[in-house]
Amino acid sequence: MQISARGDYAVRAALSLATAYPALLSTQAIAAEQDMPRKFLEAVLADLRRAGIVRAQRGAEGGYTLARPPREITIGAILRAVDGPLAGVRGLRPEETRYEGAAENLPRLWVAVRAAVRQVVDEVSLAEMASGKLPSHVRKLIARPDAWEPR
């Protein structure tokens, strides 16, 4: 799985908002805390607002806050809001792929890959991520001897 810059920035911004929840944060404050370009952050926050993940308040005391408590927002929801579906194969959803011959069973593998990704990003909330208290099945994955090795 490849996490785009947009997805990375969206999750980082949402984590900043989660730690401040329910207070408002300005784009300037988030950009400074997370060391990201403000204009790009504004575009990412607009995507999150359209998806109902954050809400904006205008004015001198304005800024952004999460639309729901951090425990109700998953990392997967944030990634989908800015990048679309989590797993794609040549622009198709895994279950939409069709192959002939030796590759005929490949769609099942692509669906399994998506399910594995979902098992992590759809089961970790902003609250868990911000506190570092990840679900046990995610902690087990992190603790695997090969988890941190590049391949």
CSV table of N, CA and C in Angstrom, one decimal:
chain,number,residue,atom,x,y,z
A,1,MET,N,0.9,-1.2,0.0
A,1,MET,CA,0.0,0.0,0.0
A,1,MET,C,0.9,1.2,0.0
A,2,GLN,N,0.6,2.2,-0.8
A,2,GLN,CA,1.3,3.4,-0.9
A,2,GLN,C,0.4,4.5,-0.3
A,3,ILE,N,0.9,5.2,0.7
A,3,ILE,CA,0.2,6.3,1.4
A,3,ILE,C,0.7,7.6,0.7
A,4,SER,N,-0.2,8.3,0.1
A,4,SER,CA,0.1,9.6,-0.6
A,4,SER,C,0.5,10.7,0.4
A,5,ALA,N,1.1,11.7,-0.1
A,5,ALA,CA,1.4,12.9,0.7
A,5,ALA,C,0.1,13.5,1.2
A,6,ARG,N,-0.9,13.5,0.4
A,6,ARG,CA,-2.2,14.0,0.8
A,6,ARG,C,-2.8,13.2,2.0
A,7,GLY,N,-2.7,11.8,1.9
A,7,GLY,CA,-3.2,11.0,2.9
A,7,GLY,C,-2.4,11.2,4.2
A,8,ASP,N,-1.1,11.2,4.1
A,8,ASP,CA,-0.2,11.4,5.3
A,8,ASP,C,-0.5,12.8,5.9
A,9,TYR,N,-0.6,13.8,5.2
A,9,TYR,CA,-1.0,15.1,5.7
A,9,TYR,C,-2.3,15.1,6.4
A,10,ALA,N,-3.3,14.5,5.8
A,10,ALA,CA,-4.7,14.4,6.3
A,10,ALA,C,-4.7,13.7,7.6
A,11,VAL,N,-4.0,12.6,7.8
A,11,VAL,CA,-4.0,11.9,9.0
A,11,VAL,C,-3.2,12.7,10.1
A,12,ARG,N,-2.1,13.3,9.7
A,12,ARG,CA,-1.4,14.2,10.7
A,12,ARG,C,-2.2,15.4,11.1
A,13,ALA,N,-2.9,16.0,10.2
A,13,ALA,CA,-3.8,17.1,10.6
A,13,ALA,C,-4.9,16.7,11.5
A,14,ALA,N,-5.5,15.5,11.2
A,14,ALA,CA,-6.6,15.0,12.0
A,14,ALA,C,-6.1,14.7,13.4
A,15,LEU,N,-4.9,14.2,13.5
A,15,LEU,CA,-4.3,13.8,14.8
A,15,LEU,C,-4.1,15.1,15.6
A,16,SER,N,-3.7,16.2,15.0
A,16,SER,CA,-3.5,17.5,15.7
A,16,SER,C,-4.9,17.9,16.2
A,17,LEU,N,-5.9,17.8,15.3
A,17,LEU,CA,-7.3,18.2,15.8
A,17,LEU,C,-7.8,17.3,16.9
A,18,ALA,N,-7.4,16.0,16.8
A,18,ALA,CA,-7.9,15.0,17.8
A,18,ALA,C,-7.3,15.4,19.2
A,19,THR,N,-6.0,15.8,19.2
A,19,THR,CA,-5.4,16.1,20.5
A,19,THR,C,-6.0,17.4,21.1
A,20,ALA,N,-6.5,18.3,20.2
A,20,ALA,CA,-7.1,19.6,20.7
A,20,ALA,C,-8.6,19.5,20.9
A,21,TYR,N,-9.2,18.4,20.4
A,21,TYR,CA,-10.7,18.3,20.4
A,21,TYR,C,-11.2,18.6,21.8
A,22,PRO,N,-12.3,19.4,21.9
A,22,PRO,CA,-13.1,19.9,20.9
A,22,PRO,C,-12.7,21.4,20.5
A,23,ALA,N,-11.6,21.8,20.9
A,23,ALA,CA,-11.1,23.2,20.6
A,23,ALA,C,-10.9,23.3,19.1
A,24,LEU,N,-10.9,24.5,18.7
A,24,LEU,CA,-10.6,24.8,17.3
A,24,LEU,C,-9.1,25.1,17.1
A,25,LEU,N,-8.6,24.7,16.0
A,25,LEU,CA,-7.2,25.0,15.6
A,25,LEU,C,-7.2,25.7,14.3
A,26,SER,N,-6.3,26.7,14.1
A,26,SER,CA,-6.2,27.4,12.8
A,26,SER,C,-5.3,26.5,11.9
A,27,THR,N,-5.4,26.8,10.6
A,27,THR,CA,-4.6,26.1,9.7
A,27,THR,C,-3.1,26.4,9.9
A,28,GLN,N,-2.9,27.7,10.3
A,28,GLN,CA,-1.5,28.1,10.6
A,28,GLN,C,-0.9,27.3,11.8
A,29,ALA,N,-1.7,27.0,12.8
A,29,ALA,CA,-1.2,26.3,14.0
A,29,ALA,C,-1.0,24.8,13.6
A,30,ILE,N,-1.9,24.2,12.8
A,30,ILE,CA,-1.7,22.8,12.4
A,30,ILE,C,-0.4,22.7,11.5
A,31,ALA,N,-0.3,23.6,10.5
A,31,ALA,CA,0.8,23.6,9.6
A,31,ALA,C,2.1,23.8,10.3
A,32,ALA,N,2.2,24.6,11.3
A,32,ALA,CA,3.4,24.8,12.1
A,32,ALA,C,3.7,23.6,12.9
A,33,GLU,N,2.7,23.0,13.6
A,33,GLU,CA,2.9,21.9,14.4
A,33,GLU,C,3.4,20.7,13.6
A,34,GLN,N,2.8,20.5,12.5
A,34,GLN,CA,3.1,19.3,11.6
A,34,GLN,C,4.1,19.6,10.5
A,35,ASP,N,4.7,20.8,10.5
A,35,ASP,CA,5.7,21.2,9.5
A,35,ASP,C,5.2,20.8,8.0
A,36,MET,N,4.1,21.4,7.6
A,36,MET,CA,3.5,21.1,6.3
A,36,MET,C,3.1,22.4,5.7
A,37,PRO,N,3.1,22.5,4.3
A,37,PRO,CA,2.7,23.7,3.6
A,37,PRO,C,1.3,24.1,3.9
A,38,ARG,N,1.0,25.3,4.3
A,38,ARG,CA,-0.3,25.7,4.7
A,38,ARG,C,-1.3,25.6,3.5
A,39,LYS,N,-0.9,26.0,2.3
A,39,LYS,CA,-1.9,25.9,1.2
A,39,LYS,C,-2.3,24.5,0.9
A,40,PHE,N,-1.4,23.6,0.9
A,40,PHE,CA,-1.7,22.1,0.7
A,40,PHE,C,-2.6,21.6,1.9
A,41,LEU,N,-2.3,22.0,3.1
A,41,LEU,CA,-3.1,21.7,4.2
A,41,LEU,C,-4.5,22.2,4.1
A,42,GLU,N,-4.7,23.4,3.6
A,42,GLU,CA,-6.0,23.9,3.4
A,42,GLU,C,-6.8,23.1,2.4
A,43,ALA,N,-6.2,22.6,1.4
A,43,ALA,CA,-6.9,21.8,0.4
A,43,ALA,C,-7.3,20.4,1.0
A,44,VAL,N,-6.4,19.9,1.8
A,44,VAL,CA,-6.6,18.6,2.5
A,44,VAL,C,-7.8,18.8,3.5
A,45,LEU,N,-7.8,19.9,4.3
A,45,LEU,CA,-8.9,20.1,5.2
A,45,LEU,C,-10.2,20.3,4.5
A,46,ALA,N,-10.2,20.9,3.3
A,46,ALA,CA,-11.4,21.1,2.6
A,46,ALA,C,-12.0,19.7,2.2
A,47,ASP,N,-11.1,18.8,1.8
A,47,ASP,CA,-11.6,17.4,1.5
A,47,ASP,C,-12.2,16.8,2.8
A,48,LEU,N,-11.5,16.9,3.9
A,48,LEU,CA,-12.0,16.4,5.2
A,48,LEU,C,-13.3,17.0,5.6
A,49,ARG,N,-13.5,18.3,5.3
A,49,ARG,CA,-14.8,19.0,5.6
A,49,ARG,C,-15.9,18.4,4.7
A,50,ARG,N,-15.6,18.3,3.4
A,50,ARG,CA,-16.6,17.7,2.5
A,50,ARG,C,-17.0,16.3,2.9
A,51,ALA,N,-16.1,15.6,3.5
A,51,ALA,CA,-16.4,14.2,3.9
A,51,ALA,C,-17.1,14.1,5.3
A,52,GLY,N,-17.3,15.3,5.9
A,52,GLY,CA,-17.9,15.3,7.2
A,52,GLY,C,-17.0,14.9,8.4
A,53,ILE,N,-15.7,14.9,8.2
A,53,ILE,CA,-14.8,14.5,9.2
A,53,ILE,C,-14.4,15.7,10.1
A,54,VAL,N,-14.2,16.9,9.5
A,54,VAL,CA,-13.9,18.1,10.2
A,54,VAL,C,-15.0,19.1,9.9
A,55,ARG,N,-15.1,20.1,10.8
A,55,ARG,CA,-15.9,21.3,10.5
A,55,ARG,C,-15.1,22.5,10.7
A,56,ALA,N,-15.5,23.5,9.9
A,56,ALA,CA,-14.8,24.8,10.0
A,56,ALA,C,-15.6,25.9,10.6
A,57,GLN,N,-15.0,26.8,11.3
A,57,GLN,CA,-15.7,28.0,11.8
A,57,GLN,C,-14.9,29.2,11.4
A,58,ARG,N,-15.6,30.1,10.8
A,58,ARG,CA,-15.0,31.3,10.3
A,58,ARG,C,-14.9,32.4,11.4
A,59,GLY,N,-14.1,33.4,11.1
A,59,GLY,CA,-14.0,34.5,12.0
A,59,GLY,C,-12.6,34.5,12.7
A,60,ALA,N,-12.5,35.6,13.5
A,60,ALA,CA,-11.2,35.8,14.2
A,60,ALA,C,-10.9,34.6,15.2
A,61,GLU,N,-11.9,34.0,15.8
A,61,GLU,CA,-11.7,32.9,16.7
A,61,GLU,C,-11.9,31.6,16.0
A,62,GLY,N,-11.9,31.6,14.6
A,62,GLY,CA,-12.3,30.4,13.9
A,62,GLY,C,-11.1,29.4,13.7
A,63,GLY,N,-11.4,28.4,13.0
A,63,GLY,CA,-10.5,27.3,12.8
A,63,GLY,C,-11.2,26.1,12.4
A,64,TYR,N,-10.5,25.0,12.7
A,64,TYR,CA,-11.1,23.6,12.4
A,64,TYR,C,-11.2,22.8,13.7
A,65,THR,N,-12.1,21.9,13.7
A,65,THR,CA,-12.2,20.9,14.7
A,65,THR,C,-12.8,19.7,14.1
A,66,LEU,N,-12.7,18.6,14.8
A,66,LEU,CA,-13.3,17.3,14.3
A,66,LEU,C,-14.8,17.4,14.4
A,67,ALA,N,-15.5,16.8,13.5
A,67,ALA,CA,-17.0,16.9,13.5
A,67,ALA,C,-17.6,15.9,14.5
A,68,ARG,N,-16.8,14.9,14.9
A,68,ARG,CA,-17.2,13.9,15.9
A,68,ARG,C,-16.0,13.6,16.8
A,69,PRO,N,-16.3,13.0,17.9
A,69,PRO,CA,-15.2,12.7,18.9
A,69,PRO,C,-14.1,11.8,18.2
A,70,PRO,N,-12.9,12.0,18.6
A,70,PRO,CA,-11.8,11.2,17.9
A,70,PRO,C,-11.9,9.7,18.0
A,71,ARG,N,-12.6,9.2,19.0
A,71,ARG,CA,-12.8,7.7,19.0
A,71,ARG,C,-13.8,7.2,18.0
A,72,GLU,N,-14.5,8.1,17.3
A,72,GLU,CA,-15.5,7.7,16.3
A,72,GLU,C,-15.0,7.9,14.9
A,73,ILE,N,-13.7,8.3,14.7
A,73,ILE,CA,-13.2,8.6,13.4
A,73,ILE,C,-12.0,7.6,13.2
A,74,THR,N,-12.0,6.8,12.1
A,74,THR,CA,-10.9,5.9,11.9
A,74,THR,C,-9.9,6.5,10.9
A,75,ILE,N,-8.7,6.0,10.9
A,75,ILE,CA,-7.7,6.4,10.0
A,75,ILE,C,-8.2,6.1,8.6
A,76,GLY,N,-8.8,4.9,8.4
A,76,GLY,CA,-9.3,4.6,7.0
A,76,GLY,C,-10.3,5.6,6.5
A,77,ALA,N,-11.2,6.1,7.3
A,77,ALA,CA,-12.1,7.1,6.9
A,77,ALA,C,-11.4,8.4,6.4
A,78,ILE,N,-10.3,8.7,7.1
A,78,ILE,CA,-9.6,9.9,6.7
A,78,ILE,C,-8.9,9.7,5.3
A,79,LEU,N,-8.2,8.5,5.2
A,79,LEU,CA,-7.5,8.2,3.9
A,79,LEU,C,-8.5,8.2,2.8
A,80,ARG,N,-9.7,7.6,2.9
A,80,ARG,CA,-10.7,7.5,1.9
A,80,ARG,C,-11.2,8.9,1.5
A,81,ALA,N,-11.3,9.8,2.5
A,81,ALA,CA,-11.8,11.2,2.2
A,81,ALA,C,-10.9,11.9,1.3
A,82,VAL,N,-9.6,11.7,1.4
A,82,VAL,CA,-8.6,12.5,0.6
A,82,VAL,C,-8.1,11.7,-0.7
A,83,ASP,N,-8.1,10.4,-0.6
A,83,ASP,CA,-7.5,9.6,-1.7
A,83,ASP,C,-8.5,8.6,-2.4
A,84,GLY,N,-9.7,8.5,-1.9
A,84,GLY,CA,-10.6,7.5,-2.4
A,84,GLY,C,-10.4,6.1,-1.9
A,85,PRO,N,-10.8,5.1,-2.6
A,85,PRO,CA,-10.8,3.7,-2.1
A,85,PRO,C,-9.3,3.3,-1.6
A,86,LEU,N,-9.2,2.5,-0.6
A,86,LEU,CA,-8.0,2.1,-0.1
A,86,LEU,C,-7.1,1.2,-1.0
A,87,ALA,N,-7.8,0.4,-1.8
A,87,ALA,CA,-7.0,-0.5,-2.6
A,87,ALA,C,-7.6,-0.5,-4.0
A,88,GLY,N,-6.8,-0.3,-5.0
A,88,GLY,CA,-7.2,-0.3,-6.4
A,88,GLY,C,-6.2,-1.0,-7.3
A,89,VAL,N,-6.8,-1.6,-8.3
A,89,VAL,CA,-6.0,-2.3,-9.3
A,89,VAL,C,-6.2,-1.7,-10.7
A,90,ARG,N,-5.3,-0.9,-11.1
A,90,ARG,CA,-5.4,-0.3,-12.4
A,90,ARG,C,-6.7,0.6,-12.5
A,91,GLY,N,-7.0,1.2,-11.4
A,91,GLY,CA,-8.2,2.0,-11.4
A,91,GLY,C,-9.5,1.3,-11.0
A,92,LEU,N,-9.5,0.0,-10.8
A,92,LEU,CA,-10.6,-0.7,-10.5
A,92,LEU,C,-10.6,-1.2,-9.0
A,93,ARG,N,-11.8,-1.4,-8.5
A,93,ARG,CA,-11.8,-2.0,-7.1
A,93,ARG,C,-11.4,-3.5,-7.3
A,94,PRO,N,-10.8,-4.1,-6.3
A,94,PRO,CA,-10.3,-5.4,-6.4
A,94,PRO,C,-11.4,-6.4,-6.9
A,95,GLU,N,-12.6,-6.3,-6.4
A,95,GLU,CA,-13.6,-7.2,-6.8
A,95,GLU,C,-14.1,-7.0,-8.2
A,96,GLU,N,-13.7,-5.9,-8.9
A,96,GLU,CA,-14.1,-5.7,-10.3
A,96,GLU,C,-13.1,-6.2,-11.3
A,97,THR,N,-12.0,-6.7,-10.8
A,97,THR,CA,-11.0,-7.2,-11.7
A,97,THR,C,-11.4,-8.6,-12.2
A,98,ARG,N,-11.0,-8.9,-13.5
A,98,ARG,CA,-11.2,-10.2,-14.1
A,98,ARG,C,-10.0,-10.6,-14.9
A,99,TYR,N,-9.6,-11.8,-14.7
A,99,TYR,CA,-8.4,-12.3,-15.5
A,99,TYR,C,-8.8,-13.7,-16.0
A,100,GLU,N,-8.0,-14.1,-17.0
A,100,GLU,CA,-8.2,-15.4,-17.7
A,100,GLU,C,-7.0,-16.3,-17.4
A,101,GLY,N,-7.1,-17.5,-17.6
A,101,GLY,CA,-6.0,-18.5,-17.5
A,101,GLY,C,-5.4,-18.5,-16.2
A,102,ALA,N,-4.0,-18.5,-16.2
A,102,ALA,CA,-3.3,-18.7,-14.9
A,102,ALA,C,-3.5,-17.6,-13.9
A,103,ALA,N,-4.0,-16.5,-14.3
A,103,ALA,CA,-4.3,-15.4,-13.3
A,103,ALA,C,-5.7,-15.3,-12.9
A,104,GLU,N,-6.5,-16.3,-13.2
A,104,GLU,CA,-8.0,-16.2,-12.9
A,104,GLU,C,-8.3,-16.0,-11.4
A,105,ASN,N,-7.4,-16.5,-10.5
A,105,ASN,CA,-7.7,-16.4,-9.1
A,105,ASN,C,-7.1,-15.1,-8.5
A,106,LEU,N,-6.4,-14.3,-9.3
A,106,LEU,CA,-5.8,-13.1,-8.7
A,106,LEU,C,-6.8,-12.1,-8.1
A,107,PRO,N,-8.0,-12.0,-8.5
A,107,PRO,CA,-8.9,-11.1,-7.8
A,107,PRO,C,-9.1,-11.4,-6.4
A,108,ARG,N,-9.1,-12.7,-6.0
A,108,ARG,CA,-9.2,-13.1,-4.6
A,108,ARG,C,-8.0,-12.6,-3.8
A,109,LEU,N,-6.8,-12.6,-4.4
A,109,LEU,CA,-5.7,-12.1,-3.6
A,109,LEU,C,-5.8,-10.6,-3.4
A,110,TRP,N,-6.3,-9.9,-4.5
A,110,TRP,CA,-6.4,-8.4,-4.4
A,110,TRP,C,-7.5,-8.1,-3.3
A,111,VAL,N,-8.5,-8.8,-3.2
A,111,VAL,CA,-9.6,-8.6,-2.2
A,111,VAL,C,-9.0,-8.9,-0.8
A,112,ALA,N,-8.2,-9.9,-0.7
A,112,ALA,CA,-7.5,-10.2,0.6
A,112,ALA,C,-6.6,-9.1,1.0
A,113,VAL,N,-5.8,-8.5,0.1
A,113,VAL,CA,-5.0,-7.4,0.4
A,113,VAL,C,-5.8,-6.2,0.9
A,114,ARG,N,-6.9,-5.9,0.3
A,114,ARG,CA,-7.7,-4.8,0.7
A,114,ARG,C,-8.3,-5.1,2.1
A,115,ALA,N,-8.7,-6.4,2.4
A,115,ALA,CA,-9.2,-6.8,3.7
A,115,ALA,C,-8.2,-6.6,4.8
A,116,ALA,N,-6.9,-7.0,4.4
A,116,ALA,CA,-5.8,-6.8,5.4
A,116,ALA,C,-5.6,-5.4,5.7
A,117,VAL,N,-5.6,-4.5,4.7
A,117,VAL,CA,-5.4,-3.1,5.0
A,117,VAL,C,-6.6,-2.5,5.8
A,118,ARG,N,-7.8,-2.9,5.5
A,118,ARG,CA,-8.9,-2.5,6.3
A,118,ARG,C,-8.8,-2.9,7.7
A,119,GLN,N,-8.3,-4.1,7.9
A,119,GLN,CA,-8.2,-4.7,9.3
A,119,GLN,C,-7.3,-3.8,10.2
A,120,VAL,N,-6.5,-3.0,9.6
A,120,VAL,CA,-5.7,-2.0,10.4
A,120,VAL,C,-6.3,-0.7,10.3
A,121,VAL,N,-6.4,0.0,9.2
A,121,VAL,CA,-6.8,1.4,9.2
A,121,VAL,C,-8.3,1.6,9.5
A,122,ASP,N,-9.2,0.6,9.3
A,122,ASP,CA,-10.6,0.8,9.7
A,122,ASP,C,-10.8,0.4,11.2
A,123,GLU,N,-9.8,-0.1,11.9
A,123,GLU,CA,-10.0,-0.5,13.2
A,123,GLU,C,-9.1,0.3,14.2
A,124,VAL,N,-8.5,1.4,13.7
A,124,VAL,CA,-7.7,2.3,14.6
A,124,VAL,C,-8.4,3.6,14.5
A,125,SER,N,-8.8,4.2,15.6
A,125,SER,CA,-9.4,5.5,15.7
A,125,SER,C,-8.3,6.6,15.9
A,126,LEU,N,-8.7,7.8,15.7
A,126,LEU,CA,-7.8,8.9,16.0
A,126,LEU,C,-7.4,8.9,17.4
A,127,ALA,N,-8.4,8.6,18.3
A,127,ALA,CA,-8.1,8.6,19.7
A,127,ALA,C,-7.1,7.6,20.1
A,128,GLU,N,-7.2,6.4,19.5
A,128,GLU,CA,-6.2,5.3,19.8
A,128,GLU,C,-4.8,5.7,19.2
A,129,MET,N,-4.8,6.3,18.0
A,129,MET,CA,-3.5,6.7,17.4
A,129,MET,C,-2.9,7.8,18.2
A,130,ALA,N,-3.7,8.8,18.6
A,130,ALA,CA,-3.1,9.9,19.4
A,130,ALA,C,-2.6,9.5,20.8
A,131,SER,N,-3.2,8.5,21.4
A,131,SER,CA,-2.8,8.0,22.7
A,131,SER,C,-1.7,7.0,22.6
A,132,GLY,N,-1.5,6.4,21.4
A,132,GLY,CA,-0.6,5.3,21.3
A,132,GLY,C,-1.1,4.0,21.7
A,133,LYS,N,-2.4,3.9,22.2
A,133,LYS,CA,-3.0,2.7,22.6
A,133,LYS,C,-3.7,2.0,21.5
A,134,LEU,N,-2.9,1.3,20.7
A,134,LEU,CA,-3.4,0.6,19.5
A,134,LEU,C,-4.1,-0.7,19.8
A,135,PRO,N,-5.1,-1.1,19.0
A,135,PRO,CA,-5.7,-2.4,19.3
A,135,PRO,C,-4.7,-3.6,19.3
A,136,SER,N,-4.9,-4.6,20.0
A,136,SER,CA,-4.0,-5.7,20.2
A,136,SER,C,-3.6,-6.3,18.9
A,137,HIS,N,-4.5,-6.5,17.9
A,137,HIS,CA,-4.1,-7.1,16.7
A,137,HIS,C,-3.2,-6.3,15.9
A,138,VAL,N,-3.2,-4.9,16.0
A,138,VAL,CA,-2.3,-4.0,15.4
A,138,VAL,C,-0.9,-4.1,16.1
A,139,ARG,N,-1.0,-4.1,17.4
A,139,ARG,CA,0.3,-4.2,18.2
A,139,ARG,C,1.0,-5.5,17.8
A,140,LYS,N,0.3,-6.6,17.6
A,140,LYS,CA,0.9,-7.9,17.2
A,140,LYS,C,1.6,-7.8,15.9
A,141,LEU,N,1.0,-7.0,14.9
A,141,LEU,CA,1.6,-6.9,13.6
A,141,LEU,C,2.9,-6.0,13.8
A,142,ILE,N,2.9,-5.0,14.6
A,142,ILE,CA,4.0,-4.1,14.7
A,142,ILE,C,5.2,-4.9,15.4
A,143,ALA,N,4.8,-5.9,16.3
A,143,ALA,CA,5.8,-6.6,17.0
A,143,ALA,C,6.5,-7.8,16.3
A,144,ARG,N,5.9,-8.1,15.1
A,144,ARG,CA,6.5,-9.1,14.3
A,144,ARG,C,8.0,-8.8,13.9
A,145,PRO,N,8.8,-9.8,14.0
A,145,PRO,CA,10.3,-9.5,13.7
A,145,PRO,C,10.5,-8.9,12.4
A,146,ASP,N,9.8,-9.2,11.4
A,146,ASP,CA,10.0,-8.7,10.0
A,146,ASP,C,9.2,-7.4,9.7
A,147,ALA,N,8.4,-6.9,10.7
A,147,ALA,CA,7.5,-5.8,10.4
A,147,ALA,C,8.3,-4.5,10.0
A,148,TRP,N,9.4,-4.3,10.6
A,148,TRP,CA,10.2,-3.0,10.4
A,148,TRP,C,11.3,-3.2,9.4
A,149,GLU,N,11.4,-4.4,8.8
A,149,GLU,CA,12.4,-4.6,7.7
A,149,GLU,C,11.9,-4.2,6.4
A,150,PRO,N,12.6,-3.4,5.6
A,150,PRO,CA,12.2,-3.1,4.3
A,150,PRO,C,12.4,-4.3,3.3
A,151,ARG,N,11.5,-4.3,2.4
A,151,ARG,CA,11.6,-5.4,1.4
A,151,ARG,C,11.3,-4.8,0.0
